[in-house]
Coordinates of C-alpha atoms in Angstrom, one line a residue:
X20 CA -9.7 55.5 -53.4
X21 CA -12.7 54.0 -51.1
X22 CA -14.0 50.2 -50.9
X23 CA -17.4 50.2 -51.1
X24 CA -18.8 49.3 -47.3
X25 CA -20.1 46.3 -48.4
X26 CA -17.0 44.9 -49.8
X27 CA -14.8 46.1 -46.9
X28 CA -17.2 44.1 -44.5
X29 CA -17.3 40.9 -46.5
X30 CA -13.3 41.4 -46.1
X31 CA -13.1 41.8 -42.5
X32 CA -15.4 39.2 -41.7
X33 CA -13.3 36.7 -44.0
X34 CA -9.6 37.8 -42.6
X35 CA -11.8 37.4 -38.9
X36 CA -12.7 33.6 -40.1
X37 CA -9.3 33.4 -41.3
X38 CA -7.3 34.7 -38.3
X39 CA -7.8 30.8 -36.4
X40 CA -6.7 29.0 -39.0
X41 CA -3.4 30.9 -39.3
X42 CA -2.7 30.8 -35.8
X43 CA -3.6 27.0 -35.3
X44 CA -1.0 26.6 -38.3
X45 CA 1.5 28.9 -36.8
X46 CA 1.0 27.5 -33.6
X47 CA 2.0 23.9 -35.1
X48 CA 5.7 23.3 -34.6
X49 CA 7.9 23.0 -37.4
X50 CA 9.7 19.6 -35.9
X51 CA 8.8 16.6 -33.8
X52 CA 12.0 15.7 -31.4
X53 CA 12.3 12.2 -30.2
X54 CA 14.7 11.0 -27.6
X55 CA 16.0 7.5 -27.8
X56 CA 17.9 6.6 -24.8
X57 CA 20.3 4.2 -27.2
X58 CA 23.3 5.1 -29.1
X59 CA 21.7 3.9 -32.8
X60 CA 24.1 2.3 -35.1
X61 CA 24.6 3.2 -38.8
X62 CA 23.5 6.2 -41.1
X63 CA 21.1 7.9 -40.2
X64 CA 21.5 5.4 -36.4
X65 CA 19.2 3.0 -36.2
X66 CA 18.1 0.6 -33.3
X67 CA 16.1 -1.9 -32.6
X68 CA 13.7 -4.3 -29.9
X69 CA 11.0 -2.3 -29.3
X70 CA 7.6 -1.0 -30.9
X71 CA 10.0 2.3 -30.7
X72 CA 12.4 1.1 -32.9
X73 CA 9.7 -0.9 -35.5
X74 CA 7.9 2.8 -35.7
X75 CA 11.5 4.2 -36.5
X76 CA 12.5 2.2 -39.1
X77 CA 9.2 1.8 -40.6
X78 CA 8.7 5.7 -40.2
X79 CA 5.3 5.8 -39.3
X80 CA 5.4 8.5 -37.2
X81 CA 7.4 10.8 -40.7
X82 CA 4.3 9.4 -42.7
X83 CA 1.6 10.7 -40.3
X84 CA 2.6 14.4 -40.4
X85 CA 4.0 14.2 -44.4
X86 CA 1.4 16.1 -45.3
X87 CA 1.4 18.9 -42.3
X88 CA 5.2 19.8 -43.4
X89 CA 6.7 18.7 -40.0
X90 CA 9.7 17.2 -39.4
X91 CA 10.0 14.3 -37.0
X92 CA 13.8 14.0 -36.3
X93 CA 15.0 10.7 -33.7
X94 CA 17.9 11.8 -31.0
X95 CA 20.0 8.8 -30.3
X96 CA 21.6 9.3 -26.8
X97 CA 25.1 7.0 -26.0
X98 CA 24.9 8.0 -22.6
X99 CA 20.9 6.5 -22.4
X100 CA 18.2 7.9 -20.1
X101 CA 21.0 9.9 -17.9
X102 CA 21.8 11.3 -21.1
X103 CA 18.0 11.6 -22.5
X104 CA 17.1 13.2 -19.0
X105 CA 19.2 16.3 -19.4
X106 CA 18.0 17.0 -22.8
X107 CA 14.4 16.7 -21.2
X108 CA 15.7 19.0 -18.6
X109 CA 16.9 21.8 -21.2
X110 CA 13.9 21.0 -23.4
X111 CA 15.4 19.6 -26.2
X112 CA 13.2 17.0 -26.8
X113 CA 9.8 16.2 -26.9
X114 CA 8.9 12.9 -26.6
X115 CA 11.4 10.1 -25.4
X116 CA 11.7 6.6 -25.9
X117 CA 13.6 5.7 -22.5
X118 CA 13.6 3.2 -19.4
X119 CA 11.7 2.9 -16.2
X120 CA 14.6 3.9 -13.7
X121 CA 15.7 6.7 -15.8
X122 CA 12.2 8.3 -16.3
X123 CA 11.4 7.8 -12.8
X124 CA 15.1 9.7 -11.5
X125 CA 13.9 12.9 -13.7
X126 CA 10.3 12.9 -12.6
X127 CA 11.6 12.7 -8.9
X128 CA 14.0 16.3 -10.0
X129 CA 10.8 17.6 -10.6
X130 CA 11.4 17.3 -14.4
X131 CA 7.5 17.6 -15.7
X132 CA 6.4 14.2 -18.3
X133 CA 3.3 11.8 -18.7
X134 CA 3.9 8.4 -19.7
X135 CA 2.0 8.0 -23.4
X136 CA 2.2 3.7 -23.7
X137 CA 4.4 0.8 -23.0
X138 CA 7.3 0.2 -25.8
X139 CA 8.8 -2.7 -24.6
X140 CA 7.6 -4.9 -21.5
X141 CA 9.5 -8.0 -19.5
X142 CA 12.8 -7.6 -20.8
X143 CA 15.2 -9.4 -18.7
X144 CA 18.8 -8.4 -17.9
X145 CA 21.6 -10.9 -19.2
X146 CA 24.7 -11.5 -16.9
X147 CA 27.9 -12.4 -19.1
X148 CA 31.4 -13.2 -18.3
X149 CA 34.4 -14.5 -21.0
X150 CA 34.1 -17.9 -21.9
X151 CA 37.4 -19.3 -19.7
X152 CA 35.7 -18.4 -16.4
X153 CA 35.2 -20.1 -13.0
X154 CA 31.9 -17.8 -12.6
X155 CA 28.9 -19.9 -12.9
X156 CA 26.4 -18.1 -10.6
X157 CA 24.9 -14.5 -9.3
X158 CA 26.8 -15.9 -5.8
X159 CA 30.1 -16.0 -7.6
X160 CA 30.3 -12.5 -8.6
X161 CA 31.3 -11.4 -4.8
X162 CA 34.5 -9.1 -5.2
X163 CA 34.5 -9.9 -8.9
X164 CA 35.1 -6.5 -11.6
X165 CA 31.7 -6.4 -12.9
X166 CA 30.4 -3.5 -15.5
X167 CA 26.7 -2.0 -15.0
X168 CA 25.3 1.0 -16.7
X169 CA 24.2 3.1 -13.9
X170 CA 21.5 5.3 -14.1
X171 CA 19.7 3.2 -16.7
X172 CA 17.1 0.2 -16.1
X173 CA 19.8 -2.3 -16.7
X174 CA 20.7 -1.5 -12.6
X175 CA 17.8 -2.1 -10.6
X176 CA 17.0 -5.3 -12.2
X177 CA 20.2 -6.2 -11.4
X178 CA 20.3 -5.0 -8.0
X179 CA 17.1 -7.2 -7.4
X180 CA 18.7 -10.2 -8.5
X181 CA 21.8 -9.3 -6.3
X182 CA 19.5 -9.0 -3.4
X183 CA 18.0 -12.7 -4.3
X184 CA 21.3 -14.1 -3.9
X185 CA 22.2 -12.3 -0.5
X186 CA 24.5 -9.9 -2.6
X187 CA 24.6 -5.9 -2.8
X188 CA 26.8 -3.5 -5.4
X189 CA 28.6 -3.0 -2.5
X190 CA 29.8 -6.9 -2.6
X191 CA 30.9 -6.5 -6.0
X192 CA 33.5 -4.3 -7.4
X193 CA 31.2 -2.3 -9.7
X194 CA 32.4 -0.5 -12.9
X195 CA 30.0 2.3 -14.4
X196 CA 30.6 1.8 -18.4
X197 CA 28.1 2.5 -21.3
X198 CA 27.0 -0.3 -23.3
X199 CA 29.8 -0.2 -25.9
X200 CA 33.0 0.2 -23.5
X201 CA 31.3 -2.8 -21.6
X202 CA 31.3 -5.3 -24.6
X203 CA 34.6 -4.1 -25.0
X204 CA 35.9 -4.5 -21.9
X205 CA 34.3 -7.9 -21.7
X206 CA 35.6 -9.3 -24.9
X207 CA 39.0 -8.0 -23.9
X208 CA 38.4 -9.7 -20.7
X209 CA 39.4 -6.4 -19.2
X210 CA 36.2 -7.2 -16.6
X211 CA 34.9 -10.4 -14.4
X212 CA 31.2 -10.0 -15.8
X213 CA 29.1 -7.4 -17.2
X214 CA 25.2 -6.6 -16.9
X215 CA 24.0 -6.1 -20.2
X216 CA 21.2 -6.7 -23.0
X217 CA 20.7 -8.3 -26.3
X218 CA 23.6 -7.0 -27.3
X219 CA 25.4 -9.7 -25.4
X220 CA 24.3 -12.8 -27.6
X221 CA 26.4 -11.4 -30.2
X222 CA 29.0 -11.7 -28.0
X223 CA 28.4 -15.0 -27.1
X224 CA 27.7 -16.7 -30.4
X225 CA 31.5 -15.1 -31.7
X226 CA 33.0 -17.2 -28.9
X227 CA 33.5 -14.1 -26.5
X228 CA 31.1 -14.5 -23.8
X229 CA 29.4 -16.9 -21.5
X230 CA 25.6 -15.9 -20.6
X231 CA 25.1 -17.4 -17.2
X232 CA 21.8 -15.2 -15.8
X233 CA 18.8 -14.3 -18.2
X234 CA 16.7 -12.2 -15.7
X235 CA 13.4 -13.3 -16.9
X236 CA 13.6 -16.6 -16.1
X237 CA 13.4 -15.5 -12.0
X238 CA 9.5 -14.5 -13.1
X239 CA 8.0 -11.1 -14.5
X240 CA 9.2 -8.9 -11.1
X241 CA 12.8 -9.2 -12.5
X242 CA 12.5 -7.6 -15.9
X243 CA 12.5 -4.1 -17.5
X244 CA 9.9 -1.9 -19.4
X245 CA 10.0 0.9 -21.6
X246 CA 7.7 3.6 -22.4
X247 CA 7.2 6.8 -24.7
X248 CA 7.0 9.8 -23.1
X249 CA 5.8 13.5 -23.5
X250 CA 6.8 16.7 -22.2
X251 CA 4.4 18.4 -20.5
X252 CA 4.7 21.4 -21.9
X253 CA 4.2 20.2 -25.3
X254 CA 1.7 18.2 -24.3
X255 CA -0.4 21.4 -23.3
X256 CA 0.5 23.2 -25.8
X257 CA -0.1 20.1 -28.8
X258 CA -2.8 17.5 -27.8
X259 CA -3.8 16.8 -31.4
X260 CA 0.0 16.6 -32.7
X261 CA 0.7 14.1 -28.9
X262 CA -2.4 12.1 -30.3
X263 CA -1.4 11.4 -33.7
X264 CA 2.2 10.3 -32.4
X265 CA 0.3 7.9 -29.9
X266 CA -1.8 6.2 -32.7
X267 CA 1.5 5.6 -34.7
X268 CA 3.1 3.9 -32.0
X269 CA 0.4 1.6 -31.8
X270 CA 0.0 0.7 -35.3
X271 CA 4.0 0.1 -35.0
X272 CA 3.4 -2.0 -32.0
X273 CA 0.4 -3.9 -33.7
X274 CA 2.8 -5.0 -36.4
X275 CA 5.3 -6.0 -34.0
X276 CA 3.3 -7.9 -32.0
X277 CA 1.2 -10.1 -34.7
X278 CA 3.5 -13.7 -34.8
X279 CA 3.0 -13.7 -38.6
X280 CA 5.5 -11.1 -38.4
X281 CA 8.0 -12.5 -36.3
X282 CA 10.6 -12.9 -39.2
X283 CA 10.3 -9.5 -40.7
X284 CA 10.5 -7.9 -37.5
X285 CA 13.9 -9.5 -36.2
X286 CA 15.4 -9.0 -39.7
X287 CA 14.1 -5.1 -39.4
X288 CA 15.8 -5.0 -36.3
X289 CA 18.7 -6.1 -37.3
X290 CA 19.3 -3.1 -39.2
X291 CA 20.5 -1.8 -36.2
X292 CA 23.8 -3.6 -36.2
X293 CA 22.2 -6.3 -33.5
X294 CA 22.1 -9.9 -36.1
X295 CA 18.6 -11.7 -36.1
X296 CA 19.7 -14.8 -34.4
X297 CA 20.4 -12.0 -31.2
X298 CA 16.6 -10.9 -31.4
X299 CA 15.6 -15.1 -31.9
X300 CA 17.4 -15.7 -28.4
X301 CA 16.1 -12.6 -26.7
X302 CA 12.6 -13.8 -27.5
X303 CA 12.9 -17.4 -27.3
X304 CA 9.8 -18.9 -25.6
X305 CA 7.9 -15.6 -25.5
X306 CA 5.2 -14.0 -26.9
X307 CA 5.5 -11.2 -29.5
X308 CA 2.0 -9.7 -27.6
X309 CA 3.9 -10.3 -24.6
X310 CA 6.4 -8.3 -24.9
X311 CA 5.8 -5.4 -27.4
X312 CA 2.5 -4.6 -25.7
X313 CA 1.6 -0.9 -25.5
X314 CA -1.1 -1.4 -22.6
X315 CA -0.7 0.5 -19.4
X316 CA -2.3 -2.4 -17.3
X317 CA -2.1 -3.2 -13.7
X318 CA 1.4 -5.2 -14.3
X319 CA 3.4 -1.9 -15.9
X320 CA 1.6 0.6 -13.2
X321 CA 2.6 -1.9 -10.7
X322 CA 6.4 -2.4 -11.7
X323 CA 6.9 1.6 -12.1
X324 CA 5.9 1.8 -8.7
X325 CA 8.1 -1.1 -7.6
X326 CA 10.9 0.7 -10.1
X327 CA 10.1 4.6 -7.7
X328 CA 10.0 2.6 -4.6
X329 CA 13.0 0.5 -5.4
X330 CA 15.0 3.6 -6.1
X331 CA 13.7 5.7 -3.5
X332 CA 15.1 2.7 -0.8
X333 CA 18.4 2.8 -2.3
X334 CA 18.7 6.1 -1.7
X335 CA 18.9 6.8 -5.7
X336 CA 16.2 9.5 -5.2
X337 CA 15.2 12.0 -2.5
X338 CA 11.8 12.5 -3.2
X339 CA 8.8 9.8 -3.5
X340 CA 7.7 9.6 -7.1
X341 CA 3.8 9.4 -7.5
X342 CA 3.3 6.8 -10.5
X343 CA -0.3 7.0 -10.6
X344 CA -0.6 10.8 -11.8
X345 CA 2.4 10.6 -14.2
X346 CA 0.6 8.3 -17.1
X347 CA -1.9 9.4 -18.7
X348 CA -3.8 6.5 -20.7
X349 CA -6.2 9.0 -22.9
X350 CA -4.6 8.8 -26.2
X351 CA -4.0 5.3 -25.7
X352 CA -7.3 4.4 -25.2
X353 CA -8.2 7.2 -28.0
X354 CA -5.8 4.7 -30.1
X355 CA -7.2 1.8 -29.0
X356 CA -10.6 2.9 -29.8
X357 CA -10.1 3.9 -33.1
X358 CA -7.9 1.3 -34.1
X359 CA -10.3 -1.1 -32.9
X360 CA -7.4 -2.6 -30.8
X361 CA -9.3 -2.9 -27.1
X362 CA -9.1 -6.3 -26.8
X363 CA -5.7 -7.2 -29.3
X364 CA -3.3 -7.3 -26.1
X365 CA -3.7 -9.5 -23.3
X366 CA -3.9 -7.6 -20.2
X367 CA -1.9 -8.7 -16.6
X368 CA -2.2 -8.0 -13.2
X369 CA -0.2 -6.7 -11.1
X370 CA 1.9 -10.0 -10.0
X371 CA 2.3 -10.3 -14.2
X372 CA -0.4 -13.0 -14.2
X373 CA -3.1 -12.7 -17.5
X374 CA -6.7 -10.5 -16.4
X375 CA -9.8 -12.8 -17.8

């Protein structure tokens, strides 16, 4: 039985035409991992106070890639960016939602990322202590039992504002716990003080804690940022897939940030186990824009290279980290661009004060 040559041609030239298509669809991976460097509450985890967690719980990124058939699946991570690092490391993961200090340990290991966007900017660190104590100040804290989650962007913040008050770790009698076992502790008053987050309002309003240091009140140099992150590899290997994640973040951060929103986005939030009236406090007398800005600007290039040379002079890395390679602002701007976003965020310098 012979195909007439004409038909046999017309054949070969369509399975030639066809042979691209079926590899770019092969070539599309079958699931999307995200790291989060928190341990998520509830089922399936949740968290919460970032554009990160708005894009989680509003599943924008699931939505974008419905109708490609891939998965997005979110990684929680009790041990934080220590923990999220070694899945990096044993690529696990492809993108992750994780801390300044934590990113820029890996990168100095020679673990290979680019920095996609901010997710959260200026957070401050909270200092807590049970309500019965003498401790009123940063200064009081000298040979006092005090929790800090080492490792994670929590400690260089607080090492800072050590520094300010003529203190080191080595002053204090420093505990490494998680965030969990250090609300524990605290409420058990098992510790003097504990460095911590949001999650220490909660505390406080149920009688347990006394805040007496909010970080952010010292000026922008003493707070933390956030960031999305992609693997290098995948990176290379998925540009389209790494741009359609980007431009979902930022539609997730454009609803975070718009003030007509503030209400629904702390009650959102608070599905993560963390009330609404912990989310009011931690963003008293702050701008939503302010805070949930994606922009790589002067002010978050500048703090990551305070964060690598912070770390490098406390001996917590070996090797100099170079900040200005590692982000890579193309799909951002790509985002921007399309979204017609440009000019939504304000942008600051690199002493945190507005650009005209």
């Amino acid at each position: 039985f012979m195909l007439p040559l004409r038909l046999l041609r017309s054949l070969l030239i369509a399975s030639l035409i066809a042979l691209p298509a079926a590899a770019a669809h092969a070539d599309k991976p079958a699931t999307i991992r995200i790291g989060v460097a928190q341990q998520g509450a509830g089922d399936p985890p949740t968290f919460g106070g970032s554009s990160a967690a708005t894009v989680q719980l509003q599943q924008l990124v699931e939505k974008e890639f419905a109708a490609d058939g891939i998965k997005v699946e979110w990684l929680f991570f009790k041990g934080a960016g220590p923990a999220v690092n070694e899945a990096i490391a044993n690529k696990a993961l492809d993108f992750a939602y994780q801390g300044d200090l934590p990113a820029v340990l890996a990168r100095s290991n020679g673990i290979k990322t680019r920095l996609l966007l901010a997710a959260s900017v200026r957070s401050g660190i909270k200092i807590a202590v049970p309500p019965g104590s003498a401790i009123r100040s940063i200064k009081d804290l000298k040979d006092r039992r005090v929790s800090i989650f080492r490792g994670t962007n929590l400690q260089l913040v607080a090492d800072n504002a050590l520094a300010k008050n003529g203190l080191g770790e080595r002053d204090l009698r420093v505990i490494n716990l998680d965030a969990a076992s250090s609300l524990a502790a605290l409420a058990s008053k098992g510790i003097d003080a504990s460095v911590g987050d949001y999650a220490l309002y909660k505390l406080r309003d149920a009688g347990l804690a006394k805040i007496i240091y909010e970080s952010q009140n010292d000026g922008p140099q003493l707070t933390r940022q956030t960031h999305l992150l992609v693997l290098d590899d995948f990176d290379r290997a998925h540009p389209d897939i790494v741009q359609r994640v980007v431009t979902a973040f930022v539609k997730g951060a454009q609803w975070s940030s718009d003030e007509a929103n503030r209400d629904a986005l702390f009650k959102l939030w608070a599905k993560s186990g963390v009330p609404y009236s912990s989310w009011q406090a931690d963003y008293a007398n702050q701008r939503l824009k302010d805070r949930l800005s994606p922009l790589i600007d002067p002010f978050v290039v500048a703090r990551y290279k305070a964060v690598a040379q912070d770390a490098l002079n406390l001996k917590l890395i070996r090797q100099p980290v170079d900040v200005d390679v590692w982000f890579e602002p193309k799909y951002l701007d790509n985002a921007l661009r399309t979204l017609k976003l440009e000019h939504y965020w304000p942008r600051y310098d690199a002493a945190g004060k507005p650009l005209s």
